[in-house]
GROMACS .gro file of C-alpha atoms in nm:
model
  401
    1MET     CA    1  -2.022   1.853  -2.479
    2LYS     CA    2  -1.670   1.680  -2.490
    3ASN     CA    3  -1.496   1.958  -2.313
    4ALA     CA    4  -1.773   1.958  -2.038
    5LYS     CA    5  -1.700   1.583  -1.986
    6ILE     CA    6  -1.314   1.655  -1.975
    7LEU     CA    7  -1.369   1.931  -1.712
    8SER     CA    8  -1.609   1.694  -1.510
    9PHE     CA    9  -1.338   1.431  -1.515
   10LEU     CA   10  -1.059   1.673  -1.412
   11HIS     CA   11  -1.271   1.786  -1.115
   12PHE     CA   12  -1.361   1.427  -1.030
   13LEU     CA   13  -0.989   1.322  -1.016
   14LEU     CA   14  -0.839   1.629  -0.859
   15PHE     CA   15  -1.093   1.693  -0.588
   16VAL     CA   16  -1.215   1.451  -0.343
   17LEU     CA   17  -1.564   1.566  -0.249
   18PRO     CA   18  -1.785   1.482   0.056
   19LEU     CA   19  -2.034   1.202  -0.025
   20SER     CA   20  -2.349   1.375  -0.134
   21ALA     CA   21  -2.564   1.439  -0.431
   22GLN     CA   22  -2.262   1.622  -0.575
   23GLU     CA   23  -2.052   1.318  -0.584
   24ALA     CA   24  -1.876   1.291  -0.924
   25GLY     CA   25  -2.069   1.066  -1.174
   26PHE     CA   26  -1.760   0.884  -1.306
   27LEU     CA   27  -1.787   0.599  -1.035
   28SER     CA   28  -2.070   0.367  -1.104
   29SER     CA   29  -2.388   0.425  -0.917
   30GLN     CA   30  -2.332   0.111  -0.720
   31LYS     CA   31  -1.986   0.216  -0.590
   32GLN     CA   32  -2.116   0.554  -0.501
   33GLU     CA   33  -2.399   0.397  -0.303
   34LEU     CA   34  -2.145   0.176  -0.110
   35LEU     CA   35  -1.938   0.462  -0.012
   36LEU     CA   36  -2.240   0.669   0.076
   37GLN     CA   37  -2.377   0.381   0.305
   38GLU     CA   38  -2.031   0.355   0.468
   39GLN     CA   39  -2.058   0.705   0.554
   40ASN     CA   40  -2.393   0.673   0.703
   41ARG     CA   41  -2.275   0.372   0.901
   42TYR     CA   42  -1.994   0.554   1.079
   43GLU     CA   43  -2.207   0.876   1.132
   44SER     CA   44  -2.473   0.658   1.308
   45GLU     CA   45  -2.202   0.479   1.509
   46ASN     CA   46  -2.054   0.798   1.628
   47GLU     CA   47  -2.407   0.902   1.750
   48LYS     CA   48  -2.445   0.566   1.929
   49LEU     CA   49  -2.093   0.589   2.087
   50ARG     CA   50  -2.116   0.959   2.193
   51TYR     CA   51  -2.430   0.923   2.388
   52ASN     CA   52  -2.424   0.553   2.514
   53TRP     CA   53  -2.337   0.664   2.861
   54VAL     CA   54  -2.698   0.819   2.884
   55ALA     CA   55  -2.896   0.559   3.059
   56PRO     CA   56  -3.235   0.443   2.922
   57LEU     CA   57  -3.575   0.540   3.076
   58ASN     CA   58  -3.735   0.209   3.167
   59LEU     CA   59  -4.123   0.205   3.138
   60GLY     CA   60  -4.316  -0.082   3.277
   61VAL     CA   61  -4.668  -0.205   3.306
   62SER     CA   62  -4.739  -0.522   3.510
   63TRP     CA   63  -5.070  -0.710   3.604
   64GLY     CA   64  -5.095  -1.019   3.847
   65PHE     CA   65  -5.257  -1.206   4.103
   66GLU     CA   66  -5.137  -1.179   4.467
   67LYS     CA   67  -5.203  -1.391   4.785
   68SER     CA   68  -5.061  -1.302   5.126
   69TYR     CA   69  -4.976  -1.511   5.430
   70LEU     CA   70  -5.259  -1.336   5.612
   71GLY     CA   71  -5.511  -1.488   5.386
   72ASP     CA   72  -5.581  -1.180   5.166
   73TYR     CA   73  -5.571  -1.239   4.786
   74GLY     CA   74  -5.663  -1.009   4.490
   75PHE     CA   75  -5.554  -0.850   4.165
   76SER     CA   76  -5.277  -0.573   4.127
   77LYS     CA   77  -5.181  -0.342   3.838
   78ASN     CA   78  -4.866  -0.131   3.825
   79THR     CA   79  -4.737   0.138   3.600
   80SER     CA   80  -4.395   0.263   3.662
   81ALA     CA   81  -4.079   0.467   3.512
   82SER     CA   82  -3.734   0.431   3.646
   83ILE     CA   83  -3.371   0.552   3.549
   84THR     CA   84  -3.021   0.492   3.691
   85GLN     CA   85  -2.800   0.755   3.529
   86ASP     CA   86  -2.437   0.794   3.588
   87ILE     CA   87  -2.329   1.145   3.667
   88PHE     CA   88  -1.951   1.080   3.724
   89ARG     CA   89  -1.724   0.809   3.602
   90SER     CA   90  -1.372   0.947   3.698
   91GLY     CA   91  -1.348   1.119   3.349
   92GLY     CA   92  -1.511   0.825   3.157
   93ILE     CA   93  -1.782   1.033   3.022
   94GLU     CA   94  -1.547   1.276   2.868
   95TYR     CA   95  -1.328   0.991   2.726
   96GLN     CA   96  -1.617   0.833   2.571
   97ILE     CA   97  -1.710   1.152   2.376
   98GLU     CA   98  -1.355   1.204   2.275
   99TYR     CA   99  -1.318   0.849   2.168
  100ALA     CA  100  -1.645   0.871   1.974
  101ASP     CA  101  -1.545   1.175   1.796
  102ALA     CA  102  -1.181   1.055   1.729
  103LYS     CA  103  -1.323   0.745   1.575
  104LYS     CA  104  -1.547   0.929   1.349
  105ARG     CA  105  -1.258   1.137   1.213
  106ALA     CA  106  -1.044   0.806   1.157
  107ASP     CA  107  -1.345   0.646   0.959
  108ALA     CA  108  -1.394   0.950   0.768
  109MET     CA  109  -1.028   0.934   0.668
  110ALA     CA  110  -1.066   0.560   0.597
  111LEU     CA  111  -1.350   0.628   0.368
  112ASN     CA  112  -1.146   0.925   0.188
  113TYR     CA  113  -0.890   0.674   0.136
  114GLN     CA  114  -1.117   0.413  -0.009
  115ARG     CA  115  -1.260   0.672  -0.243
  116ALA     CA  116  -0.916   0.801  -0.340
  117ALA     CA  117  -0.818   0.426  -0.421
  118LEU     CA  118  -1.106   0.388  -0.645
  119ASN     CA  119  -1.028   0.709  -0.822
  120GLU     CA  120  -0.659   0.600  -0.869
  121GLU     CA  121  -0.775   0.267  -1.002
  122VAL     CA  122  -0.979   0.441  -1.280
  123PHE     CA  123  -0.698   0.679  -1.367
  124THR     CA  124  -0.442   0.392  -1.367
  125TYR     CA  125  -0.665   0.169  -1.578
  126VAL     CA  126  -0.712   0.456  -1.828
  127LEU     CA  127  -0.331   0.532  -1.842
  128ASN     CA  128  -0.255   0.157  -1.898
  129TYR     CA  129  -0.517   0.139  -2.156
  130LYS     CA  130  -0.356   0.418  -2.355
  131LYS     CA  131  -0.012   0.280  -2.283
  132THR     CA  132  -0.120  -0.058  -2.427
  133LEU     CA  133  -0.249   0.124  -2.737
  134TYR     CA  134   0.095   0.274  -2.802
  135GLN     CA  135   0.244  -0.067  -2.749
  136LYS     CA  136   0.012  -0.228  -3.006
  137GLU     CA  137   0.101   0.047  -3.245
  138GLN     CA  138   0.470  -0.015  -3.194
  139GLY     CA  139   0.400  -0.385  -3.249
  140GLU     CA  140   0.233  -0.319  -3.590
  141LEU     CA  141   0.522  -0.097  -3.688
  142THR     CA  142   0.772  -0.362  -3.580
  143LEU     CA  143   0.550  -0.630  -3.792
  144LYS     CA  144   0.583  -0.405  -4.086
  145ASN     CA  145   0.948  -0.396  -4.059
  146GLN     CA  146   0.974  -0.780  -4.020
  147GLU     CA  147   0.756  -0.827  -4.327
  148ILE     CA  148   1.010  -0.618  -4.526
  149ALA     CA  149   1.283  -0.810  -4.384
  150ILE     CA  150   1.119  -1.152  -4.462
  151PHE     CA  151   1.057  -1.025  -4.821
  152ILE     CA  152   1.420  -0.928  -4.855
  153LYS     CA  153   1.555  -1.248  -4.705
  154GLN     CA  154   1.309  -1.455  -4.921
  155GLN     CA  155   1.461  -1.275  -5.232
  156LEU     CA  156   1.812  -1.344  -5.128
  157TYR     CA  157   1.737  -1.712  -5.042
  158ASP     CA  158   1.578  -1.757  -5.374
  159ALA     CA  159   1.895  -1.612  -5.541
  160GLY     CA  160   2.109  -1.838  -5.325
  161LYS     CA  161   2.256  -1.536  -5.133
  162ALA     CA  162   2.110  -1.626  -4.797
  163ASP     CA  163   2.085  -1.934  -4.574
  164ILE     CA  164   1.742  -2.089  -4.484
  165THR     CA  165   1.826  -2.044  -4.122
  166GLU     CA  166   1.806  -1.649  -4.174
  167LEU     CA  167   1.472  -1.684  -4.355
  168ASN     CA  168   1.334  -1.915  -4.067
  169ASN     CA  169   1.457  -1.693  -3.788
  170ALA     CA  170   1.277  -1.394  -3.965
  171LEU     CA  171   0.954  -1.597  -3.983
  172VAL     CA  172   0.985  -1.702  -3.625
  173GLU     CA  173   1.019  -1.346  -3.515
  174GLN     CA  174   0.713  -1.241  -3.725
  175SER     CA  175   0.508  -1.530  -3.559
  176SER     CA  176   0.616  -1.416  -3.215
  177GLN     CA  177   0.510  -1.050  -3.290
  178LEU     CA  178   0.165  -1.169  -3.422
  179LYS     CA  179   0.115  -1.332  -3.085
  180ASN     CA  180   0.223  -1.007  -2.914
  181LEU     CA  181  -0.044  -0.821  -3.095
  182VAL     CA  182  -0.309  -1.074  -2.975
  183THR     CA  183  -0.193  -1.035  -2.635
  184TYR     CA  184  -0.237  -0.660  -2.657
  185ASP     CA  185  -0.587  -0.692  -2.786
  186TYR     CA  186  -0.653  -0.925  -2.474
  187THR     CA  187  -0.504  -0.659  -2.238
  188LEU     CA  188  -0.716  -0.380  -2.382
  189ALA     CA  189  -1.034  -0.595  -2.329
  190LYS     CA  190  -0.927  -0.693  -1.977
  191LEU     CA  191  -0.867  -0.319  -1.885
  192LYS     CA  192  -1.197  -0.207  -2.046
  193GLU     CA  193  -1.364  -0.480  -1.818
  194ASP     CA  194  -1.179  -0.357  -1.502
  195ILE     CA  195  -1.288  -0.009  -1.575
  196ALA     CA  196  -1.648  -0.093  -1.636
  197LYS     CA  197  -1.652  -0.259  -1.295
  198ILE     CA  198  -1.617   0.080  -1.129
  199SER     CA  199  -1.705   0.346  -1.391
  200ASP     CA  200  -1.892   0.424  -1.685
  201ILE     CA  201  -1.633   0.615  -1.872
  202ASN     CA  202  -1.500   0.516  -2.219
  203PRO     CA  203  -1.103   0.489  -2.187
  204SER     CA  204  -1.078   0.549  -2.563
  205GLU     CA  205  -1.240   0.894  -2.532
  206VAL     CA  206  -1.155   1.041  -2.193
  207ILE     CA  207  -0.860   1.293  -2.180
  208LEU     CA  208  -0.662   1.276  -1.849
  209PRO     CA  209  -0.523   1.565  -1.690
  210THR     CA  210  -0.129   1.587  -1.669
  211LEU     CA  211  -0.018   1.542  -1.291
  212SER     CA  212   0.262   1.745  -1.154
  213LEU     CA  213   0.514   1.642  -0.893
  214VAL     CA  214   0.413   1.646  -0.520
  215GLN     CA  215   0.675   1.785  -0.282
  216LYS     CA  216   0.801   1.543  -0.033
  217GLU     CA  217   0.690   1.772   0.269
  218THR     CA  218   0.343   1.804   0.111
  219PHE     CA  219   0.317   1.420   0.038
  220LEU     CA  220   0.406   1.334   0.398
  221GLN     CA  221   0.172   1.615   0.556
  222GLU     CA  222  -0.131   1.556   0.335
  223ASN     CA  223  -0.096   1.171   0.313
  224ILE     CA  224  -0.423   0.999   0.364
  225SER     CA  225  -0.290   0.673   0.485
  226LEU     CA  226  -0.055   0.841   0.745
  227SER     CA  227  -0.335   1.087   0.850
  228TYR     CA  228  -0.562   0.784   0.905
  229GLU     CA  229  -0.286   0.607   1.128
  230LYS     CA  230  -0.253   0.937   1.335
  231LEU     CA  231  -0.644   0.977   1.377
  232HIS     CA  232  -0.660   0.599   1.473
  233LEU     CA  233  -0.410   0.659   1.745
  234GLU     CA  234  -0.625   0.942   1.873
  235SER     CA  235  -0.925   0.729   1.899
  236LEU     CA  236  -0.708   0.458   2.085
  237LYS     CA  237  -0.605   0.725   2.327
  238GLY     CA  238  -0.977   0.792   2.418
  239LEU     CA  239  -1.049   0.421   2.429
  240HIS     CA  240  -0.763   0.383   2.664
  241GLY     CA  241  -0.924   0.651   2.897
  242VAL     CA  242  -1.253   0.477   2.874
  243THR     CA  243  -1.109   0.137   2.962
  244LYS     CA  244  -0.920   0.297   3.265
  245SER     CA  245  -1.213   0.484   3.400
  246GLY     CA  246  -1.422   0.169   3.392
  247TYR     CA  247  -1.219   0.045   3.678
  248LEU     CA  248  -1.237   0.369   3.887
  249PRO     CA  249  -1.509   0.494   4.111
  250SER     CA  250  -1.853   0.610   3.965
  251LEU     CA  251  -2.137   0.800   4.099
  252SER     CA  252  -2.494   0.768   3.973
  253VAL     CA  253  -2.842   0.876   4.064
  254ASN     CA  254  -3.152   0.655   4.053
  255ALA     CA  255  -3.523   0.741   4.047
  256ASP     CA  256  -3.846   0.575   3.991
  257VAL     CA  257  -4.193   0.677   3.995
  258GLY     CA  258  -4.523   0.479   3.962
  259TYR     CA  259  -4.894   0.413   4.029
  260ARG     CA  260  -5.020   0.107   4.181
  261GLU     CA  261  -5.360  -0.045   4.208
  262TYR     CA  262  -5.475  -0.341   4.421
  263GLU     CA  263  -5.816  -0.488   4.432
  264SER     CA  264  -5.877  -0.726   4.719
  265LYS     CA  265  -6.129  -1.017   4.657
  266LYS     CA  266  -6.147  -1.113   5.024
  267TYR     CA  267  -6.234  -0.800   5.169
  268ALA     CA  268  -6.411  -0.642   4.869
  269SER     CA  269  -6.181  -0.336   4.886
  270ARG     CA  270  -5.963  -0.131   4.656
  271ASP     CA  271  -5.638   0.033   4.718
  272ASP     CA  272  -5.443   0.268   4.475
  273GLY     CA  273  -5.204   0.541   4.481
  274ALA     CA  274  -4.868   0.697   4.351
  275TYR     CA  275  -4.511   0.629   4.473
  276TYR     CA  276  -4.161   0.763   4.399
  277GLY     CA  277  -3.817   0.719   4.512
  278VAL     CA  278  -3.482   0.879   4.447
  279GLY     CA  279  -3.134   0.789   4.548
  280VAL     CA  280  -2.742   0.821   4.495
  281ALA     CA  281  -2.526   0.526   4.448
  282LEU     CA  282  -2.141   0.508   4.462
  283ASN     CA  283  -1.982   0.220   4.273
  284ILE     CA  284  -1.614   0.125   4.344
  285PRO     CA  285  -1.531  -0.187   4.121
  286LEU     CA  286  -1.267  -0.415   4.238
  287ALA     CA  287  -1.172  -0.644   3.942
  288TYR     CA  288  -0.887  -0.883   3.960
  289ASN     CA  289  -0.783  -0.824   3.594
  290ALA     CA  290  -0.824  -0.445   3.592
  291GLN     CA  291  -0.444  -0.376   3.576
  292ALA     CA  292  -0.401  -0.630   3.293
  293THR     CA  293  -0.707  -0.487   3.080
  294ILE     CA  294  -0.577  -0.132   3.121
  295GLN     CA  295  -0.217  -0.230   3.030
  296GLU     CA  296  -0.361  -0.408   2.719
  297ALA     CA  297  -0.539  -0.096   2.600
  298GLN     CA  298  -0.225   0.102   2.674
  299ALA     CA  299  -0.006  -0.139   2.477
  300THR     CA  300  -0.248  -0.119   2.182
  301GLN     CA  301  -0.204   0.256   2.196
  302MET     CA  302   0.174   0.252   2.196
  303LYS     CA  303   0.173  -0.007   1.921
  304GLN     CA  304  -0.042   0.228   1.700
  305SER     CA  305   0.208   0.523   1.789
  306ALA     CA  306   0.497   0.299   1.660
  307GLN     CA  307   0.271   0.213   1.364
  308VAL     CA  308   0.259   0.603   1.283
  309ALA     CA  309   0.639   0.626   1.294
  310ASP     CA  310   0.682   0.311   1.090
  311LYS     CA  311   0.433   0.440   0.822
  312GLN     CA  312   0.599   0.779   0.778
  313ARG     CA  313   0.933   0.606   0.735
  314ALA     CA  314   0.796   0.374   0.471
  315LEU     CA  315   0.606   0.661   0.281
  316SER     CA  316   0.945   0.854   0.293
  317ALA     CA  317   1.132   0.571   0.126
  318SER     CA  318   0.825   0.514  -0.122
  319TYR     CA  319   0.840   0.879  -0.220
  320GLU     CA  320   1.225   0.870  -0.294
  321GLN     CA  321   1.169   0.539  -0.488
  322SER     CA  322   0.912   0.708  -0.718
  323ILE     CA  323   1.130   1.012  -0.756
  324ALA     CA  324   1.413   0.788  -0.878
  325LEU     CA  325   1.193   0.611  -1.115
  326ILE     CA  326   1.043   0.937  -1.258
  327GLU     CA  327   1.399   1.069  -1.294
  328SER     CA  328   1.503   0.754  -1.485
  329TYR     CA  329   1.201   0.790  -1.731
  330ARG     CA  330   1.295   1.150  -1.783
  331ARG     CA  331   1.649   1.061  -1.865
  332TYR     CA  332   1.533   0.778  -2.103
  333ASN     CA  333   1.314   1.041  -2.279
  334GLU     CA  334   1.607   1.270  -2.325
  335VAL     CA  335   1.814   0.976  -2.485
  336SER     CA  336   1.503   0.895  -2.712
  337THR     CA  337   1.463   1.268  -2.812
  338LYS     CA  338   1.838   1.267  -2.921
  339ASN     CA  339   1.779   0.951  -3.107
  340LEU     CA  340   1.489   1.108  -3.311
  341SER     CA  341   1.735   1.381  -3.440
  342LEU     CA  342   1.971   1.105  -3.530
  343TYR     CA  343   1.703   0.917  -3.716
  344ASP     CA  344   1.594   1.241  -3.897
  345GLY     CA  345   1.934   1.285  -4.022
  346LEU     CA  346   1.948   0.918  -4.133
  347ILE     CA  347   1.627   0.961  -4.326
  348ASP     CA  348   1.736   1.254  -4.517
  349ALA     CA  349   2.053   1.062  -4.605
  350ILE     CA  350   1.855   0.748  -4.723
  351LYS     CA  351   1.615   0.976  -4.923
  352ALA     CA  352   1.908   1.109  -5.094
  353GLY     CA  353   2.034   0.766  -5.163
  354VAL     CA  354   1.696   0.652  -5.301
  355ASP     CA  355   1.682   0.952  -5.537
  356ALA     CA  356   2.044   0.857  -5.660
  357GLY     CA  357   1.945   0.503  -5.707
  358THR     CA  358   2.192   0.377  -5.414
  359LYS     CA  359   1.920   0.292  -5.167
  360THR     CA  360   1.593   0.111  -5.179
  361GLY     CA  361   1.257   0.237  -5.068
  362TYR     CA  362   1.258  -0.056  -4.827
  363ASP     CA  363   1.561   0.101  -4.645
  364LEU     CA  364   1.375   0.429  -4.608
  365GLN     CA  365   1.054   0.269  -4.484
  366ILE     CA  366   1.232   0.053  -4.223
  367ILE     CA  367   1.408   0.369  -4.074
  368LYS     CA  368   1.080   0.582  -4.077
  369ASN     CA  369   0.900   0.294  -3.884
  370THR     CA  370   1.183   0.268  -3.638
  371ARG     CA  371   1.163   0.635  -3.590
  372ALA     CA  372   0.792   0.619  -3.527
  373ILE     CA  373   0.870   0.333  -3.266
  374GLU     CA  374   1.117   0.546  -3.080
  375GLU     CA  375   0.865   0.832  -3.072
  376LEU     CA  376   0.603   0.605  -2.932
  377ASN     CA  377   0.863   0.508  -2.666
  378ILE     CA  378   0.861   0.850  -2.542
  379LYS     CA  379   0.486   0.860  -2.517
  380ILE     CA  380   0.487   0.530  -2.317
  381SER     CA  381   0.771   0.661  -2.082
  382GLU     CA  382   0.554   0.976  -2.025
  383ILE     CA  383   0.267   0.740  -1.928
  384ASP     CA  384   0.496   0.546  -1.681
  385MET     CA  385   0.593   0.884  -1.527
  386GLN     CA  386   0.221   0.975  -1.478
  387LEU     CA  387   0.151   0.635  -1.330
  388GLU     CA  388   0.421   0.705  -1.057
  389LEU     CA  389   0.286   1.059  -1.012
  390ALA     CA  390  -0.072   0.915  -0.970
  391LYS     CA  391   0.063   0.707  -0.657
  392LEU     CA  392   0.181   1.033  -0.499
  393HIS     CA  393  -0.123   1.249  -0.613
  394PHE     CA  394  -0.403   1.008  -0.508
  395SER     CA  395  -0.238   0.951  -0.176
  396GLN     CA  396  -0.307   1.308  -0.083
  397ILE     CA  397  -0.594   1.461   0.112
  398SER     CA  398  -0.756   1.675  -0.167
  399ASN     CA  399  -1.037   1.816   0.022
  400LYS     CA  400  -1.008   1.949   0.382
  401GLU     CA  401  -1.326   1.964   0.588
   0.00000   0.00000   0.00000
């Protein structure tokens, strides 16, 4: 059962699935519902935008009383259907469809980004939870060393071999460390609360996958936010075309058909019959602000083009910064690993001293605790590396449709 949970979580984190009944169950049902409804929204909007050039068929029924200047009067009833449909908009219809489809792709990428951000939040919260546990464990080991130091200083002070200031400083350090442990407990509780807002997983039980380095070329090519900016640019190109075509000639056909009944009260007669009509209309709009409106749409498109270039530059710098941080953590661990070897040698020497009666058990315990703290430093640094890798990993398009 536990292995099944781990595999599900790996699948959830490493692959961004389309929103459906197969959506991973580690996001809360409320979050899943929000994402699903957002998908439904932009799909419905696409349907609306794609076909909004299709004119509606107008159906009407009227009933009224009429009186003419000739003195006739009576009741009339009319049933009709009419339509005025554009058949040419100087390319506007094609632009409208292109805009609708490009906007749908951009909205889908925006949803992908939102979902990835939620996944990253869960992953990051769990990592920070585990990191805080290690920090708390370090604090407890430090507290044990401080208790030993206080005991020794107390003995020396009672024997008149130590100043009260030394004992006081040791007590202050112990108090500070006790407060740190309280802070760690608060941080753990807060992280649990943050996780509970978006997921049902237990951070104490879940086992996270180990993320690997994303190459820079892949990072830029498959970046969700950069892909969104590019897709948004495509939608603005379509919108620019729609705006421009709105000020160019258009051709439409109109048709109407109906059935009219008239009952004369003056002459006690009744007339009824069907009618129809069809026509073609050419529209040439002459708007004072046409050029300014078109230029505004073009400027918006050009601004977005610059935004794409600026985003790519920023992402490149962000990638290099993450790589530098990861490398610093790696080098830090190399130093810590060497320190562990030094501590092992020191422990062996102190053990020999204890056996010979030249060292105390307190000395041995302090060094063992210090070694354990250094070992935890390595684990914390590894988590810091995973936090940086998570920034790179969750920015990628994991599922291509």
